[in-house]
Coordinates of C-alpha atoms in Angstrom, one line a residue:
M1 CA -24.2 7.4 -27.7
S2 CA -21.3 5.3 -26.4
T3 CA -17.7 6.1 -27.2
V4 CA -15.3 3.4 -28.3
L5 CA -11.8 3.9 -27.0
E6 CA -8.7 2.2 -28.3
E7 CA -6.4 0.3 -26.1
P8 CA -3.0 2.1 -25.4
T9 CA -0.5 1.5 -28.2
S10 CA 3.0 0.3 -27.4
Q11 CA 4.2 3.7 -28.4
S12 CA 1.9 5.5 -26.0
V13 CA 3.1 3.2 -23.2
T14 CA 6.7 3.9 -24.0
T15 CA 6.0 7.6 -24.0
S16 CA 4.3 7.3 -20.6
S17 CA 7.2 5.3 -19.2
D18 CA 9.6 8.0 -20.4
R19 CA 7.5 10.6 -18.7
L20 CA 7.4 8.6 -15.6
R21 CA 11.2 8.1 -15.7
S22 CA 11.8 11.8 -16.1
T23 CA 9.5 13.0 -13.4
M24 CA 9.7 10.4 -10.7
A25 CA 12.1 9.3 -8.0
A26 CA 12.3 6.0 -6.1
A27 CA 11.4 6.2 -2.4
R28 CA 11.9 3.4 0.1
L29 CA 10.5 3.2 3.5
S30 CA 12.1 0.9 6.1
F31 CA 11.4 0.0 9.7
N32 CA 13.4 -1.3 12.7
W33 CA 10.8 -3.0 14.9
L34 CA 10.8 -4.9 18.1
G35 CA 9.9 -8.6 17.6
V36 CA 7.0 -9.6 19.6
R37 CA 7.3 -13.4 19.0
K38 CA 10.1 -15.8 19.5
T39 CA 10.5 -19.4 18.4
L40 CA 10.6 -21.9 21.1
T41 CA 13.9 -23.7 21.8
S42 CA 14.3 -27.3 20.8
E43 CA 13.8 -28.4 24.4
Q44 CA 10.6 -26.3 24.7
K45 CA 9.2 -27.7 21.4
T46 CA 9.9 -31.2 22.6
Q47 CA 8.1 -30.4 25.9
A48 CA 5.1 -29.0 24.0
A49 CA 5.1 -31.9 21.5
D50 CA 5.0 -34.4 24.4
S51 CA 1.8 -32.9 25.7
F52 CA 0.2 -33.7 22.3
D53 CA 1.9 -37.0 21.8
A54 CA 3.6 -35.5 18.7
E55 CA 7.1 -35.4 17.2
S56 CA 8.8 -32.1 17.9
K57 CA 10.4 -31.9 14.4
Y58 CA 6.9 -31.6 12.9
L59 CA 5.9 -28.9 15.4
S60 CA 6.3 -25.2 14.8
A61 CA 5.7 -23.1 17.9
S62 CA 6.5 -19.6 19.2
K63 CA 5.7 -17.5 22.2
K64 CA 4.2 -14.0 22.4
L65 CA 6.5 -11.8 24.3
I66 CA 4.2 -8.9 25.0
D67 CA 0.5 -8.0 24.9
T68 CA 0.2 -6.3 21.4
T69 CA -3.3 -5.2 22.4
H70 CA -2.0 -2.8 25.0
P71 CA -3.1 0.8 24.1
A72 CA 0.5 2.0 24.3
Y73 CA 1.7 -0.7 21.8
K74 CA -1.2 0.1 19.5
A75 CA -0.2 3.7 19.5
V76 CA 3.3 2.8 18.3
T77 CA 2.0 0.5 15.5
S78 CA -0.5 3.2 14.5
V79 CA 2.4 5.5 13.6
R80 CA 3.9 2.8 11.3
S81 CA 0.5 2.1 9.7
R82 CA 0.0 5.8 8.9
A83 CA 3.5 6.2 7.6
V84 CA 3.0 3.2 5.2
S85 CA -0.4 4.6 4.2
Y86 CA 1.0 8.0 3.4
W87 CA 3.9 6.5 1.4
K88 CA 1.5 4.5 -0.7
T89 CA -0.9 7.4 -1.1
V90 CA 1.6 9.8 -2.6
S91 CA 3.4 7.2 -4.8
L92 CA 3.0 4.7 -7.6
P93 CA 4.2 1.1 -7.6
Y94 CA 7.6 0.1 -9.0
P95 CA 8.6 -3.5 -9.9
E96 CA 11.4 -3.7 -7.4
P97 CA 10.8 -5.0 -3.9
G98 CA 10.4 -2.2 -1.4
L99 CA 10.5 0.7 -3.9
R100 CA 7.7 3.1 -5.0
L101 CA 7.8 6.1 -7.2
I102 CA 7.1 9.7 -6.0
K103 CA 7.0 12.9 -7.9
R104 CA 10.4 14.6 -7.7
E105 CA 8.8 17.9 -6.9
T106 CA 7.2 16.3 -3.7
I107 CA 10.5 14.9 -2.3
G108 CA 10.7 17.8 0.2
D109 CA 7.2 17.3 1.4
F110 CA 7.7 13.6 1.7
D111 CA 10.9 14.1 3.6
S112 CA 9.2 16.5 6.0
Q113 CA 6.3 14.1 6.6
M114 CA 8.6 11.2 7.4
E115 CA 10.4 13.4 9.9
A116 CA 7.0 14.2 11.5
F117 CA 6.2 10.5 11.7
R118 CA 9.6 9.8 13.3
N119 CA 8.9 12.4 15.9
E120 CA 5.5 10.9 16.6
L121 CA 7.1 7.5 16.9
A122 CA 9.6 8.7 19.4
V123 CA 6.8 10.1 21.6
A124 CA 4.8 6.9 21.3
V125 CA 7.8 4.7 22.1
S126 CA 8.6 6.8 25.2
E127 CA 5.1 6.2 26.4
L128 CA 5.3 2.5 25.7
D129 CA 8.6 2.3 27.5
L130 CA 6.9 3.6 30.7
H131 CA 4.6 0.5 30.6
F132 CA 7.2 -1.9 29.5
A133 CA 8.1 -3.2 33.0
E134 CA 4.5 -4.0 33.8
M135 CA 4.0 -5.6 30.3
R136 CA 7.0 -7.8 30.9
E137 CA 5.8 -8.9 34.3
A138 CA 2.4 -9.7 32.8
A139 CA 4.2 -11.8 30.2
R140 CA 5.9 -13.6 33.0
D141 CA 2.6 -14.6 34.5
R142 CA 1.2 -15.7 31.1
L143 CA 4.1 -17.6 29.8
G144 CA 5.0 -19.5 33.0
D145 CA 8.1 -21.7 32.4
L146 CA 8.4 -20.3 28.9
F147 CA 9.3 -16.8 30.2
D148 CA 12.9 -15.8 29.7
V149 CA 14.0 -12.4 30.8
S150 CA 16.8 -12.4 28.3
D151 CA 14.2 -12.2 25.5
Y152 CA 13.5 -8.6 26.5
P153 CA 15.7 -5.5 26.0
V154 CA 16.4 -3.3 28.9
T155 CA 14.6 -0.4 27.2
L156 CA 12.5 0.1 24.1
V157 CA 13.9 3.5 23.2
D158 CA 16.1 2.1 20.4
E159 CA 13.9 -0.8 19.4
F160 CA 11.6 1.1 16.9
A161 CA 12.7 3.3 14.0
I162 CA 11.3 4.6 10.7
T163 CA 13.9 5.4 8.0
H164 CA 13.5 6.4 4.3
D165 CA 15.8 7.0 1.4
F166 CA 15.7 7.6 -2.3
P167 CA 17.7 4.8 -4.1
A168 CA 19.0 5.4 -7.5
V169 CA 17.3 3.3 -10.1
E170 CA 19.3 4.7 -13.1
P171 CA 22.5 3.0 -14.2
P172 CA 25.5 5.0 -12.8
N173 CA 27.2 7.3 -15.2
Y174 CA 30.7 5.9 -14.5
L175 CA 29.5 2.7 -16.1
R176 CA 29.2 4.5 -19.5
Q177 CA 33.0 5.0 -19.5
L178 CA 34.0 1.8 -17.9
N179 CA 31.8 -0.6 -20.1
P180 CA 29.5 1.1 -22.6
E181 CA 28.0 -2.3 -23.5
V182 CA 27.0 -3.1 -19.9
Y183 CA 25.8 0.5 -19.5
E184 CA 23.4 0.1 -22.6
S185 CA 22.2 -3.2 -21.2
E186 CA 21.4 -1.5 -17.9
C187 CA 19.6 1.3 -19.6
R188 CA 17.4 -1.2 -21.4
R189 CA 16.7 -3.0 -18.1
V190 CA 15.7 0.3 -16.4
Q191 CA 13.5 1.2 -19.4
S192 CA 11.7 -2.1 -19.2
R193 CA 11.2 -1.5 -15.5
F194 CA 9.5 1.8 -16.1
V195 CA 7.3 0.3 -18.8
E196 CA 6.2 -2.3 -16.3
A197 CA 5.7 0.5 -13.7
V198 CA 3.2 2.1 -16.0
E199 CA 1.3 -1.1 -16.2
L200 CA 1.4 -1.6 -12.5
A201 CA 0.1 2.0 -12.0
E202 CA -2.8 1.4 -14.4
Q203 CA -3.7 -1.8 -12.6
A204 CA -3.6 -0.3 -9.2
F205 CA -5.8 2.7 -10.2
L206 CA -8.2 0.4 -12.0
E207 CA -8.6 -2.1 -9.2
E208 CA -9.1 0.7 -6.6
L209 CA -11.6 2.6 -8.6
A210 CA -13.6 -0.7 -9.3
K211 CA -13.8 -1.4 -5.6
L212 CA -14.9 2.1 -4.7
V213 CA -17.5 2.2 -7.5
E214 CA -18.8 -1.3 -6.7
H215 CA -19.2 -0.4 -3.0
L216 CA -21.0 2.9 -3.6
T217 CA -23.3 1.4 -6.2
E218 CA -24.2 -1.6 -3.9
R219 CA -25.0 0.7 -1.0
I220 CA -27.1 3.3 -2.9
A221 CA -28.9 0.8 -5.2
G222 CA -29.7 -2.0 -2.8
Q223 CA -32.4 -2.1 -0.1
E224 CA -32.8 -3.8 3.3
D225 CA -36.3 -4.5 4.5
G226 CA -37.8 -2.2 1.7
K227 CA -35.6 0.7 2.8
P228 CA -32.4 2.1 1.2
K229 CA -29.2 0.6 2.7
V230 CA -27.3 2.5 5.2
F231 CA -23.9 3.7 4.1
R232 CA -21.1 5.8 5.6
D233 CA -19.9 9.1 4.4
S234 CA -16.6 7.3 3.3
A235 CA -18.4 5.7 0.5
V236 CA -18.4 9.1 -1.2
T237 CA -15.4 10.8 0.4
N238 CA -13.1 7.9 -0.5
L239 CA -14.1 8.3 -4.1
N240 CA -13.3 12.0 -4.0
E241 CA -9.9 11.3 -2.4
F242 CA -9.2 8.8 -5.2
F243 CA -10.0 11.5 -7.8
D244 CA -7.6 13.9 -6.2
R245 CA -4.8 11.3 -6.0
F246 CA -5.5 10.1 -9.6
R247 CA -5.3 13.7 -10.8
S248 CA -2.0 14.1 -9.0
L249 CA -0.2 10.9 -10.0
N250 CA -1.9 9.9 -13.3
I251 CA 0.5 10.0 -16.2
G252 CA -2.1 9.7 -18.9
S253 CA -1.1 6.3 -20.2
N254 CA -4.5 4.8 -20.6
E255 CA -7.3 6.7 -22.3
Q256 CA -10.0 4.3 -21.3
L257 CA -9.1 4.5 -17.7
D258 CA -9.0 8.3 -17.9
H259 CA -12.4 8.4 -19.5
L260 CA -13.9 6.1 -16.8
V261 CA -12.4 8.2 -14.0
S262 CA -14.0 11.3 -15.5
Q263 CA -17.4 9.5 -15.8
A264 CA -17.2 8.5 -12.2
R265 CA -16.2 11.9 -11.1
A266 CA -19.0 13.5 -13.0
A267 CA -21.5 11.1 -11.4
V268 CA -20.8 12.3 -7.9
N269 CA -19.6 15.8 -8.6
G270 CA -21.2 18.1 -6.0
V271 CA -23.1 15.2 -4.4
G272 CA -22.9 14.9 -0.6
P273 CA -23.5 11.7 1.4
Q274 CA -26.6 13.2 3.1
E275 CA -28.1 14.2 -0.2
L276 CA -27.9 10.6 -1.3
R277 CA -29.5 9.4 1.8
T278 CA -32.5 11.8 1.5
S279 CA -33.1 11.8 -2.3
E280 CA -34.3 8.6 -4.0
Q281 CA -34.2 10.4 -7.4
L282 CA -30.5 11.3 -6.8
R283 CA -29.6 7.8 -5.7
Q284 CA -31.2 6.4 -8.8
S285 CA -29.4 8.9 -11.0
V286 CA -26.0 8.3 -9.5
S287 CA -26.6 4.5 -9.4
T288 CA -27.4 4.4 -13.1
R289 CA -24.3 6.5 -14.1
M290 CA -22.1 4.4 -11.8
A291 CA -23.4 1.2 -13.3
S292 CA -22.2 2.4 -16.7
V293 CA -18.7 3.1 -15.1
Q294 CA -18.7 -0.3 -13.5
A295 CA -19.4 -2.1 -16.7
G296 CA -16.5 -0.3 -18.4
L297 CA -14.2 -1.1 -15.5
D298 CA -15.3 -4.8 -15.6
Q299 CA -14.4 -4.9 -19.3
L300 CA -11.0 -3.3 -18.6
L301 CA -10.3 -5.8 -15.8
V302 CA -11.1 -8.7 -18.2
D303 CA -8.8 -7.3 -20.9
R304 CA -5.9 -6.5 -18.6
P305 CA -4.2 -9.9 -18.4
R306 CA -3.2 -10.0 -22.0
R307 CA -1.6 -6.6 -21.9
N308 CA 0.2 -7.1 -18.7
I309 CA 4.0 -7.3 -18.8
Q310 CA 5.3 -10.6 -17.3
R311 CA 7.6 -10.0 -14.4
R312 CA 11.0 -11.6 -14.5
P313 CA 11.5 -14.3 -11.8
R314 CA 13.5 -12.9 -8.9

């Protein structure tokens, strides 16, 4: 027997946005990063254009300063990637560029983890700096006449940095005394931002779950050459990680989404990747239950556009 769930009312969304506003803080992650490309000078573009019998004003060209495939450079960029991934994993989207919302109670953990990433970055940059001279000389050979030693810093030690802060998104209290009318206007603006943040959170959870469910269903239901398709453990573990994150960050704003997440969790509860590989009966059972979840997610994805809040042009 199927259950018909109502769409969230405007009152429930407002309640969720108030809850979000009272329990979350904005967190911003920023980077100072060495530029690895530089635009060619006008003279160099003219020279390049001549080789193609083209006009330089219609040509856009740049040179690559160092080999970004070098293991030492990849180790540096790996730290940045993991920092961004962590930031996004423990936070919800917010409709202001560069800001995301984290639970206030996790600020200490977030701060500690960012410090750990900064320490990792310092070690990785020190290692990269040991190879910098040889990388610069390799660039001299590759770039030929385009090489310019002034494009390169003496050392890389201060060329990479990870910073974070917690910007205030609430209107300042002093504004209440200085101009109550402007203060009230700012309060309404912030409230609308958090209402939109609820919508963005729902959309992000919905789209991520839909991709994970679709991937798992396709791998366990399909066949190749008459045999079950091969799938990685991550097809299951990624779902379980999503459930943990959803439980931690969900604000209960969408009953339909909550219900579908519960259905998906129940479908793979206690099921390991190896069990799915060896048991056809289990694959069929999980596939059938996931197909039902997928149908519900597809319907929600279709319904979402008319409920989305339109962003203001910025």
